[in-house]
Coordinates of C-alpha atoms in Angstrom, one line a residue:
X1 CA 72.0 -50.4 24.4
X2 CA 70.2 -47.4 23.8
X3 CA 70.2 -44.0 25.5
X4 CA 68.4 -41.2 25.8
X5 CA 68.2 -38.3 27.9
X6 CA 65.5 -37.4 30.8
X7 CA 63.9 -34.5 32.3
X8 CA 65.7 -34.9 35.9
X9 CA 66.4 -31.6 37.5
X10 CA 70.4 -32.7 37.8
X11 CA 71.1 -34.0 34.4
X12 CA 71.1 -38.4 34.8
X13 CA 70.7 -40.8 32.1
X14 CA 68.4 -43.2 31.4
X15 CA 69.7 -46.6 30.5
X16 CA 67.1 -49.1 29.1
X17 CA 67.6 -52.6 29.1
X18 CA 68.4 -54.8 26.2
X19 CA 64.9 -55.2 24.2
X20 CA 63.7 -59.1 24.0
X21 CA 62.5 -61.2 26.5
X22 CA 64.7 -63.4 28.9
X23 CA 63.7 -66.6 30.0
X24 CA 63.4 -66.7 34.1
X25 CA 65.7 -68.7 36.2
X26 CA 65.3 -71.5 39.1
X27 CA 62.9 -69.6 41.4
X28 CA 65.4 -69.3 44.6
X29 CA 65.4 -72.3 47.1
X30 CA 67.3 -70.8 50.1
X31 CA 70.5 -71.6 48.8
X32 CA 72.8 -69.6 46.5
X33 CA 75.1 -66.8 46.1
X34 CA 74.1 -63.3 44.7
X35 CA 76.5 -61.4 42.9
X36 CA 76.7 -57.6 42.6
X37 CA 75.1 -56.1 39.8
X38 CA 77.6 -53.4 38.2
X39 CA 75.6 -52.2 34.8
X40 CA 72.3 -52.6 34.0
X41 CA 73.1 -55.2 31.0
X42 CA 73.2 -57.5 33.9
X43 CA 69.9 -57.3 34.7
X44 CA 68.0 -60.1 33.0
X45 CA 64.8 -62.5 34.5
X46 CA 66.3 -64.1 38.3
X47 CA 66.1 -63.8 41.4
X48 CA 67.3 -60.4 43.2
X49 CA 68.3 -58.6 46.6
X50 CA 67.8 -54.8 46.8
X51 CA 70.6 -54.0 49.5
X52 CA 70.8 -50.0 50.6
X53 CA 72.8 -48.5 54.0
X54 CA 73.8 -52.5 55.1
X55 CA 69.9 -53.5 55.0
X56 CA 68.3 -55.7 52.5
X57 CA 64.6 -55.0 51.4
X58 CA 62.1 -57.5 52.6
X59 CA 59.0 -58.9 51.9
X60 CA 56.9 -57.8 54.7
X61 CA 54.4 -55.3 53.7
X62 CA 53.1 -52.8 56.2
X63 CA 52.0 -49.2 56.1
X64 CA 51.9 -49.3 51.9
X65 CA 56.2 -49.8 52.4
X66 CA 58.7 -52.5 52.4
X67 CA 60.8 -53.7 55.7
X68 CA 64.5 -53.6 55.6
X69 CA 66.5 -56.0 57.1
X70 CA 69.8 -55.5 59.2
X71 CA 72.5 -57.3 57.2
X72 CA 75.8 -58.3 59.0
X73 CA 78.2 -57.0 56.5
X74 CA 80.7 -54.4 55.4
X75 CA 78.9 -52.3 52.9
X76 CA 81.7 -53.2 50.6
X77 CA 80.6 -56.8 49.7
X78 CA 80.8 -58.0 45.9
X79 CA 78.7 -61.3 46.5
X80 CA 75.7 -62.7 48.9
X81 CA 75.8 -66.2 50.0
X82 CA 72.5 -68.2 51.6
X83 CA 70.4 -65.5 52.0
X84 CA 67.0 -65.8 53.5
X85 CA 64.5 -66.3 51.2
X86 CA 62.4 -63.1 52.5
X87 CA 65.1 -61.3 51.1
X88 CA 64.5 -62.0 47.4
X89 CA 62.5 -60.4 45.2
X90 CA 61.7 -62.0 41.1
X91 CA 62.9 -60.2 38.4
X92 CA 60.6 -60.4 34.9
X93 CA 62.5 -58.5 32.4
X94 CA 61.0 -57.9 29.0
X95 CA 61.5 -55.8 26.2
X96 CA 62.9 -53.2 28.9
X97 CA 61.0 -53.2 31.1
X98 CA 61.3 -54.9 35.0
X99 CA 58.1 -56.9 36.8
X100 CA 59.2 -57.2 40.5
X101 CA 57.5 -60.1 42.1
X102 CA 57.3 -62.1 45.2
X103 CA 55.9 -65.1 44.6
X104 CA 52.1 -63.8 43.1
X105 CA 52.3 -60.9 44.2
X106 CA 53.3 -57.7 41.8
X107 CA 55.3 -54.8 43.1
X108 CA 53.8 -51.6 42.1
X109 CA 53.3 -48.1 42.8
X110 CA 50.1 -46.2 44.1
X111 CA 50.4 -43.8 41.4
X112 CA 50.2 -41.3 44.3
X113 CA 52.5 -40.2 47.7
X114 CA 55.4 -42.5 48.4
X115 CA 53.2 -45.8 48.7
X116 CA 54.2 -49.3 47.2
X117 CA 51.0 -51.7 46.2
X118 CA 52.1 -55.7 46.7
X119 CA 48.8 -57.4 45.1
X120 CA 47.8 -60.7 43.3
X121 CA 46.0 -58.6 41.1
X122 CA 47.7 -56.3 38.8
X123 CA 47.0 -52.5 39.2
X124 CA 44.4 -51.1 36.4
X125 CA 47.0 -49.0 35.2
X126 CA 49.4 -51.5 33.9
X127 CA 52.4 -49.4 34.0
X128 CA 52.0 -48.8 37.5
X129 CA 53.6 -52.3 38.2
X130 CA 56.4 -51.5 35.7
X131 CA 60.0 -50.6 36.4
X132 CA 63.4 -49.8 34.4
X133 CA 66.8 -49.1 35.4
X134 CA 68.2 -45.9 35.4
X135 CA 72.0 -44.6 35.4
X136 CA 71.8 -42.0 38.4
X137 CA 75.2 -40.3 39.4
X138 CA 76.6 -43.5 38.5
X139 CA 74.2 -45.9 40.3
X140 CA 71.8 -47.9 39.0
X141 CA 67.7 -46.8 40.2
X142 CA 64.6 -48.8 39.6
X143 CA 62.0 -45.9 38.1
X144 CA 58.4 -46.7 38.0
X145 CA 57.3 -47.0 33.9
X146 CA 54.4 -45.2 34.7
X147 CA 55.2 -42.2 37.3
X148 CA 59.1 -41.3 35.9
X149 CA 59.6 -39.3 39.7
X150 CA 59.7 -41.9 41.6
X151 CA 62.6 -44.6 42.5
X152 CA 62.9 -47.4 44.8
X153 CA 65.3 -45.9 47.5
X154 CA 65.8 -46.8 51.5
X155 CA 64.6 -44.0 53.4
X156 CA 66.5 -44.2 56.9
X157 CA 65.9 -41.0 58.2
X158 CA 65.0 -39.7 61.5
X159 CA 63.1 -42.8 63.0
X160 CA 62.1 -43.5 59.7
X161 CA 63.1 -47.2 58.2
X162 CA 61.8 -48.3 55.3
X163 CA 62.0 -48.7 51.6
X164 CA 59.5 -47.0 49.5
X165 CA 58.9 -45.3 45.9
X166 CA 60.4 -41.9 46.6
X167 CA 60.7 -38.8 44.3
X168 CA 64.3 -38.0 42.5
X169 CA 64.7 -35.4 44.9
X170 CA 65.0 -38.0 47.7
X171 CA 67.7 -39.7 46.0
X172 CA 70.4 -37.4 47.1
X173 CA 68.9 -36.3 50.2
X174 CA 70.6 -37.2 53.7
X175 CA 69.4 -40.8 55.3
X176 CA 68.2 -41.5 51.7
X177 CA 70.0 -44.6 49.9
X178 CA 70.2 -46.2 46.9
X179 CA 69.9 -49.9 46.9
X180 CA 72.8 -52.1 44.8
X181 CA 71.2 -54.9 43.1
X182 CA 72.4 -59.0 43.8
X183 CA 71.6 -61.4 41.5
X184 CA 71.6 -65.1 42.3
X185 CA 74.0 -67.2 40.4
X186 CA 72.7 -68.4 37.1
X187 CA 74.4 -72.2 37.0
X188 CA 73.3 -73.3 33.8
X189 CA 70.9 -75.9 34.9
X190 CA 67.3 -76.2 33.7
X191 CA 63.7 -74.2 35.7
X192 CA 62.3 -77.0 37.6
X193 CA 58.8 -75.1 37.2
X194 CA 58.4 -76.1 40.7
X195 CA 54.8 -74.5 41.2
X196 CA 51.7 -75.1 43.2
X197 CA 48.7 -75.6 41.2
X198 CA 46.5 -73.3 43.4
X199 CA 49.4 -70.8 44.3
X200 CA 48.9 -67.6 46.4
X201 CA 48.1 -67.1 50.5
X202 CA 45.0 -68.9 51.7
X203 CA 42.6 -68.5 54.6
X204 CA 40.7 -71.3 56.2
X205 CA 37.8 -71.4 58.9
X206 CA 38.7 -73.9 61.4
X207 CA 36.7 -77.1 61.7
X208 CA 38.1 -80.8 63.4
X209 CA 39.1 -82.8 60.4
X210 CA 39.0 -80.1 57.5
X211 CA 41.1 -81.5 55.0
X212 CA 42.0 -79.4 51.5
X213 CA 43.8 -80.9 48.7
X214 CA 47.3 -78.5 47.8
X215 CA 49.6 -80.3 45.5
X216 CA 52.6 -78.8 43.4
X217 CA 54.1 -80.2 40.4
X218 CA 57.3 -79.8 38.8
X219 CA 59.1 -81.5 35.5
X220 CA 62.0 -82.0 37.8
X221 CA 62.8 -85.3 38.7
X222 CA 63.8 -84.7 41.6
X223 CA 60.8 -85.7 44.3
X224 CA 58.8 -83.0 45.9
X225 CA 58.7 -82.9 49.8
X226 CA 56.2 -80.7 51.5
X227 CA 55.8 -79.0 55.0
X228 CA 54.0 -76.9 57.3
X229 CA 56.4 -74.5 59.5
X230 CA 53.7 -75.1 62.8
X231 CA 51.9 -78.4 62.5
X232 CA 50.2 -77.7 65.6
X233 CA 47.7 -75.3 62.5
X234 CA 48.2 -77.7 59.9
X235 CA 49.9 -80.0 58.8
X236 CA 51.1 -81.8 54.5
X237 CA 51.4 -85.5 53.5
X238 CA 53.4 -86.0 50.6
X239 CA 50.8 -85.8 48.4
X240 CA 49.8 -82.6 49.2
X241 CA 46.8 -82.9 51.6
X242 CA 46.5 -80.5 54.1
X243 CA 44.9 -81.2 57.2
X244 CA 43.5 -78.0 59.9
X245 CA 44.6 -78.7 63.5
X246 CA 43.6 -75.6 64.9
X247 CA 43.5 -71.8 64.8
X248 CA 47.1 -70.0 63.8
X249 CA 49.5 -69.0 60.8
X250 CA 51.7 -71.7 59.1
X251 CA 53.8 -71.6 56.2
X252 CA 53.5 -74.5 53.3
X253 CA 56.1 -75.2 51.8
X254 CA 57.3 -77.4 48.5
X255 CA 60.6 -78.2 47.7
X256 CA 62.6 -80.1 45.3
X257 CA 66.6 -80.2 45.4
X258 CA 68.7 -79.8 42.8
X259 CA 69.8 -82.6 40.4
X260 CA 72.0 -83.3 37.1
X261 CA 69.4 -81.1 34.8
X262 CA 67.4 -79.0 37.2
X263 CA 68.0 -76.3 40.1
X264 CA 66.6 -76.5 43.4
X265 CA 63.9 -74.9 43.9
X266 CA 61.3 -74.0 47.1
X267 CA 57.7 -72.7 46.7
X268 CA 55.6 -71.6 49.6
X269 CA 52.3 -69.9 50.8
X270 CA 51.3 -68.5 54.1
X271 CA 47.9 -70.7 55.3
X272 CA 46.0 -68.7 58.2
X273 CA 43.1 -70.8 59.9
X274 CA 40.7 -68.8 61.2
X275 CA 38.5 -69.8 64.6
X276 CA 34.6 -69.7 63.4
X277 CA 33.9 -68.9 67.1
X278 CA 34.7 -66.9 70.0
X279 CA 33.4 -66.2 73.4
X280 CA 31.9 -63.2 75.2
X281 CA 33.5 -60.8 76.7
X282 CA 35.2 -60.1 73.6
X283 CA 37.2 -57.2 71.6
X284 CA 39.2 -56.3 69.0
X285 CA 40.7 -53.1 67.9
X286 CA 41.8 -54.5 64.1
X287 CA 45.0 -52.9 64.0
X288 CA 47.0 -55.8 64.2
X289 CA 44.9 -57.3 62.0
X290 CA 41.8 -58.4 61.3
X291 CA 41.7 -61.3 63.4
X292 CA 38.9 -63.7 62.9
X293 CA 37.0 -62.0 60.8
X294 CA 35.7 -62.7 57.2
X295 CA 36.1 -60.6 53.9
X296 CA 33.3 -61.5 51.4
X297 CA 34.0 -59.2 48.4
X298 CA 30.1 -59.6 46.5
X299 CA 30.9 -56.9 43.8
X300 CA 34.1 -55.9 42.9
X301 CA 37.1 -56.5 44.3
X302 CA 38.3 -54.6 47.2
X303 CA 38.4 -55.8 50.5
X304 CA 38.6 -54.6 54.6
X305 CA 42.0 -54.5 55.5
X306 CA 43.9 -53.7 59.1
X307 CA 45.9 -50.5 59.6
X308 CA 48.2 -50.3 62.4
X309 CA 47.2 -46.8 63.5
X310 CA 43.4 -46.8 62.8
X311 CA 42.0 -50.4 62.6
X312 CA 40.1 -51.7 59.8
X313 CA 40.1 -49.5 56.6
X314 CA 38.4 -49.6 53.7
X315 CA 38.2 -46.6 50.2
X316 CA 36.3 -47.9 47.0
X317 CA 38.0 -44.7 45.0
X318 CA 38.1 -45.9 41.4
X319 CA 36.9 -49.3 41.7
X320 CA 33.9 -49.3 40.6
X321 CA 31.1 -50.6 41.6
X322 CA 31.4 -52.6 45.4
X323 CA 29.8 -54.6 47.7
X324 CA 32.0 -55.9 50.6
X325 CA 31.2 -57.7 54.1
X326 CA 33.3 -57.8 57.1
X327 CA 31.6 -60.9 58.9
X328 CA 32.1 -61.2 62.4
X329 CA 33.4 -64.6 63.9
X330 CA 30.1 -66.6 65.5
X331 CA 29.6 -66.3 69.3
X332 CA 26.7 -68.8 71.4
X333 CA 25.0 -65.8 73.2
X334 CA 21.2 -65.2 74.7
X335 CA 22.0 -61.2 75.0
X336 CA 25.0 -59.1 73.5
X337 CA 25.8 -55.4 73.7
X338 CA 28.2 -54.0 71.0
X339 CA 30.1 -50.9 70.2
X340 CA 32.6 -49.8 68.4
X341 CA 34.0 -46.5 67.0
X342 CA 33.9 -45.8 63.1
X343 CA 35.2 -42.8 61.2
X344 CA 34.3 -41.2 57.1
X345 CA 36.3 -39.6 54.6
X346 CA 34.5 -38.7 51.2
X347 CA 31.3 -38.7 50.1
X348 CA 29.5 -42.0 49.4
X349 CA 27.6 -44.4 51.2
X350 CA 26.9 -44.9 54.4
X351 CA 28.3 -47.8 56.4
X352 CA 25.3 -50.7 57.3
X353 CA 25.1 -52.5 60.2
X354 CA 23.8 -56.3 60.7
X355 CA 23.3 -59.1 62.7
X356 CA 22.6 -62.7 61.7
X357 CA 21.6 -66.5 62.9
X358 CA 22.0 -68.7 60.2
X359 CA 25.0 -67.9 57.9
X360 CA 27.3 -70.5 57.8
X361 CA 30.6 -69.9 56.4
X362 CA 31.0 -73.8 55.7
X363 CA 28.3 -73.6 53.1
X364 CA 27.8 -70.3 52.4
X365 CA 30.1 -68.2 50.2
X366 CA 27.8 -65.1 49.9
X367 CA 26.3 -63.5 53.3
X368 CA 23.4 -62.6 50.9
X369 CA 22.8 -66.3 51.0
X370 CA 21.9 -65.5 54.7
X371 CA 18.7 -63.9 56.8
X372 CA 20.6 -60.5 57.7
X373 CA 18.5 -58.1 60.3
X374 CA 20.0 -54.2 59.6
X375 CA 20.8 -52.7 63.0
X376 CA 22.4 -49.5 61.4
X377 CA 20.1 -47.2 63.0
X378 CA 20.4 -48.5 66.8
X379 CA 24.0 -46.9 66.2
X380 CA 25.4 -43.8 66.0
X381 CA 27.6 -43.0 62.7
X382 CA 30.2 -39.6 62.2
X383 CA 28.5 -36.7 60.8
X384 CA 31.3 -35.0 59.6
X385 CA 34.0 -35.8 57.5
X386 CA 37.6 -37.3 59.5
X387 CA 35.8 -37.1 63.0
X388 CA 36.0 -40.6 65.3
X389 CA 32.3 -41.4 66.3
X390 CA 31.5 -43.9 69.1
X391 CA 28.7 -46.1 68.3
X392 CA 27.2 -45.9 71.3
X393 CA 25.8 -49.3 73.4
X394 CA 24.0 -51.2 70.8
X395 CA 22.2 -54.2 72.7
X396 CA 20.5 -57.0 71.7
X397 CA 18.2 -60.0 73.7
X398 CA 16.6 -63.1 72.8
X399 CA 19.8 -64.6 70.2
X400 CA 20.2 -67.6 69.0
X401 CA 23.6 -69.5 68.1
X402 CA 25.4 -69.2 66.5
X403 CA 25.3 -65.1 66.1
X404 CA 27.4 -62.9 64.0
X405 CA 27.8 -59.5 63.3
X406 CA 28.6 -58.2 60.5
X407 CA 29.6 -54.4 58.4
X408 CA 28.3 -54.0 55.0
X409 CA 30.2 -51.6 52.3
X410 CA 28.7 -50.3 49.5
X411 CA 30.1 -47.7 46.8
X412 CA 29.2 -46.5 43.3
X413 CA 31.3 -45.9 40.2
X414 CA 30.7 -42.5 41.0
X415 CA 31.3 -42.0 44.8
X416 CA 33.1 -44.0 47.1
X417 CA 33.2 -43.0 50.8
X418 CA 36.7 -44.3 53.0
X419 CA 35.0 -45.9 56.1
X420 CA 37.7 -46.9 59.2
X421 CA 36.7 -49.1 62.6
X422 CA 37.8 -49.7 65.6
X423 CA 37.6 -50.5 69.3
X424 CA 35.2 -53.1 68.8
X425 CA 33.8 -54.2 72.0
X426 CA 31.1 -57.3 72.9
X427 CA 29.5 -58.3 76.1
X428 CA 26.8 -60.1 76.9
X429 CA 25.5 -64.0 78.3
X430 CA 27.4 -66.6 76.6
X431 CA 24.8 -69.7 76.3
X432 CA 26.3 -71.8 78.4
X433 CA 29.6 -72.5 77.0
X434 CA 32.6 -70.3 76.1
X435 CA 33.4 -70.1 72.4
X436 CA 30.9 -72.8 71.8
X437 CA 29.0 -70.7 68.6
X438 CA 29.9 -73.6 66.4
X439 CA 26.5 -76.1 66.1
X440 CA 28.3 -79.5 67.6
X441 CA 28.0 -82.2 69.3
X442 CA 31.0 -81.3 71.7
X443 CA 30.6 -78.3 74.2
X444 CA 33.2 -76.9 76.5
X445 CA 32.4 -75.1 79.7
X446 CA 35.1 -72.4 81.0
X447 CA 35.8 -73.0 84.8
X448 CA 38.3 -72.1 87.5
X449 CA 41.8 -74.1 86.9
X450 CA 39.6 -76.6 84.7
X451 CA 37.0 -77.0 81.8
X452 CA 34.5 -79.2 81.8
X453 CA 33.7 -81.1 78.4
X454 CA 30.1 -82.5 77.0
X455 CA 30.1 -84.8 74.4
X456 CA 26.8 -87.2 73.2
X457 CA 30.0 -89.7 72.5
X458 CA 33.3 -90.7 73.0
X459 CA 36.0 -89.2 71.3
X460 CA 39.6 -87.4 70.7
X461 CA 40.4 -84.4 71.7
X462 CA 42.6 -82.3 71.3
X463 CA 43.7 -79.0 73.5
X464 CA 45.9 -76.1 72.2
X465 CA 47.3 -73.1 73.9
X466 CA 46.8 -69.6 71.6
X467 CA 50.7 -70.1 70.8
X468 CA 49.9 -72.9 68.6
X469 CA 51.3 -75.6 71.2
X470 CA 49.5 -79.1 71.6
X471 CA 48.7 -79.1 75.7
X472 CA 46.8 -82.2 76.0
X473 CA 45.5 -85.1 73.6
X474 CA 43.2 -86.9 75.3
X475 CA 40.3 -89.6 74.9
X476 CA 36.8 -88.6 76.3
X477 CA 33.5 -90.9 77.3
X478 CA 29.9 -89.5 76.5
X479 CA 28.8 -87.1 79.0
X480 CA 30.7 -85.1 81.3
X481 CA 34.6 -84.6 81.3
X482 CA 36.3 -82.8 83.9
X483 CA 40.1 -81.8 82.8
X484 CA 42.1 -79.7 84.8
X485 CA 44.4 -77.2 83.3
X486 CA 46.6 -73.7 84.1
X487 CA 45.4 -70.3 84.0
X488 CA 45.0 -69.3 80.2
X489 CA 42.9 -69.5 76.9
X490 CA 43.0 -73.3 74.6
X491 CA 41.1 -73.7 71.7
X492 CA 40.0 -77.7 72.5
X493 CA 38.8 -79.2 68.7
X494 CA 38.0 -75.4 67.7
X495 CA 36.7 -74.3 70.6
X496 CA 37.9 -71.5 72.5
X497 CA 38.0 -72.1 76.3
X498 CA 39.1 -69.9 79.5
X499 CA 40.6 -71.0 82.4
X500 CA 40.9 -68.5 85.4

């Protein structure tokens, strides 16, 4: 092992791992026992905890930082039995240095401030996503390859609880803590290579009887089984077909168990199926997300994303040139009147404005593919730098359906503005129906303790509650279809419905 000395302000030592590459282990199935990693010879290619202050570093990304989770232990534990898989992180060790994954996505660091990136896509400074073990007053750090001042720490300070990539200074300050590395239990047995051939997250615009094709494969011969965690969104065969059912979040999931030759192992993606419609009066403040709403990245390959405390958030600083939509969810509507609130930082270009009739997401995988109108000027934009500007009422007559909305985001190599929105705020005359903006044969009609139903034929339906639940599964006749119901909002075959 070699060992050289580094320019901390308290004098540590830098321990690099063992140069070659090591082959990964069994991805972790859910099942297994971690033990405690005491010197950094230990750390080879497996599957890893990062455990600081009796809370265990998660997977869920928010605010650029990682959530800890509570653990029920001592502090003083030497192994880790059945943890949740949330709680694991990938270790690729090469030739010293660490890749910390989940699944396809990288943990990295910003290069700047105490901010972790998780992406698909590797950051353009390769190093960024690099980390080695350190010897620090006798513990064992992960330092980022390409910024040597920061450290993967807990910081649980004040009201503060997270884990993040903080400076050496941080290391021995109070309500920092250094997390001890568990690594599951390396039984000998053979990688199934359990894997999904189209791995990573997905997103999906609702429509009754979308079907995608999502099949893993493994040289295991152990079979696969699949599942969905809510099949009231979607649902797997055993061959891999997923089927939509209605708006919502679901997990899917492949797993094969463990036999005479291979580990068990457990893949999984999150699927989100998006409505394609909505209904007037409607709003959205994108801070818990961007709800409905579609990212088409045309150049480049940034994209909108939600911030808790400001809404939807977007900086094209050193990427190049860009060209990104945020396309609004499709409402049936003969008038709307919009506003919203939108704030700048940095110079670059100005945030457009448009509204459109005919792009369909179904066929469409460009909104230059569709007749755009620019409405930028009939709103009002910030004039100075970091200042919240209110649109102002922005109202249109005379639509047709399906109408969407949608903010257009340009930058240059050169300049790149960050552009933030929020508040977003529709009302108008639905056409009719409530969430009806999809072209169909069906139509649903909001109503007091009922909806009434159109179809040109007879058909299943189905009715959900926003929760994901199945309500009601009904047959209907051509024509009118009265079906009474409790106060609430159902999606009834991708249709979003209110009953008051």
């Amino acid at each position: 092992m070699k060992k050289i000395f580094t320019p901390f302000k308290s004098v540590a030592l830098l321990a690099l791992l063992a140069v070659g590459t090591t082959t990964a282990s069994a991805e972790y199935s859910g099942v297994g026992t971690f033990n405690k990693i005491s010197s950094v010879d230990e750390i080879t290619s497996g599957s890893y905890m990062l455990v600081a202050n009796k809370k265990a570093m998660s997977t869920e990304f928010k605010n650029n930082k990682f959530a800890p989770v509570d653990l029920d232990i001592t502090g003083e534990e030497a192994t880790m039995t059945n943890p949740a898989a949330e709680l694991v992180f990938d270790f690729e060790v090469a030739n010293g240095v660490i890749t910390i994954k989940s699944g396809d996505k990288i943990v990295g660091y910003t290069g700047k401030s105490t901010n972790f990136t998780f992406n698909t896509t590797p950051n353009s400074t390769a190093e960024l996503d690099q980390w080695k073990a350190v010897l620090y007053e006798n513990n064992i750090v992960l330092q980022n390859v390409s910024v040597d001042n920061r450290y993967i720490a807990l910081n649980n300070s004040g009201t503060a609880n997270t884990f993040g990539p903080y400076a050496e200074s941080n290391l021995t300050a109070s309500g920092y803590y250094i997390p001890v590395l568990f690594k599951l239990e390396d039984k000998g047995l053979a990688s199934p290579e359990l894997a999904f051939t189209n791995p990573g997250d997905k997103s999906k615009i609702f429509k009754e009887g979308a079907i995608f094709e999502s099949p893993a494969t493994t040289v295991s011969k152990s079979p696969i089984t699949y599942a969905s965690s809510n099949s009231a969104v979607a649902t797997i065969d055993n061959s891999g077909l997923v089927t939509l059912v209605a708006p919502g979040t679901t997990e899917i999931s492949a797993e094969v168990a463990a036999n005479d030759t291979h580990n068990a192992a457990r893949v999984s993606y999150t699927l989100t199926v998006q409505s394609n419609s909505v209904s007037l009066p409607y709003e959205i403040d994108f801070k818990s997300g961007l709800g409905d709403w579609l990212n088409y990245s045309v150049k480049g390959d940034i994209a909108w994303e939600s911030d808790s405390q400001y809404g939807a958030n977007i900086n094209g600083y050193n990427a190049g040139e860009c060209e990104t939509w945020l396309v609004s969810p499709a409402v049936a509507a003969q008038t709307i009147e919009l506003s919203f609130s939108t704030w700048k930082n940095y110079s670059g270009n100005a945030l457009e404005l448009y509204l459109s009739f005919d792009f369909d997401p179904f066929t469409m995988d460009d909104p230059n593919q569709a007749t755009w109108t620019n409405i930028t000027s009939e709103a009002q934009w910030p004039t100075e730098q970091k200042t919240w500007t209110e649109s102002g009422s922005i109202q249109s007559g005379e639509l047709q359906a399906p109408v969407r909305i949608a903010f257009k985001y340009t930058c240059t190599a050169e300049s790149a503005a960050q552009w933030e929105i929020t508040d977003l705020k529709a009302t108008g005359e639905n056409s009719g129906l409530a969430g009806g903006a999809t072209i169909t044969t069906m139509k649903v009609i909001s109503g007091k303790g009922q909806i009434v139903v159109l179809s040109d034929k007879t058909e299943e339906i189905a009715v959900y509650a926003m929760t994901g639940a199945e309500v009601l599964r009904t047959q209907i006749v051509e024509g009118s279809n009265t079906i009474d119901l409790p106060a609430g909002i159902y999606i009834v075959n991708g249709i979003k419905a209110i009953v008051f």
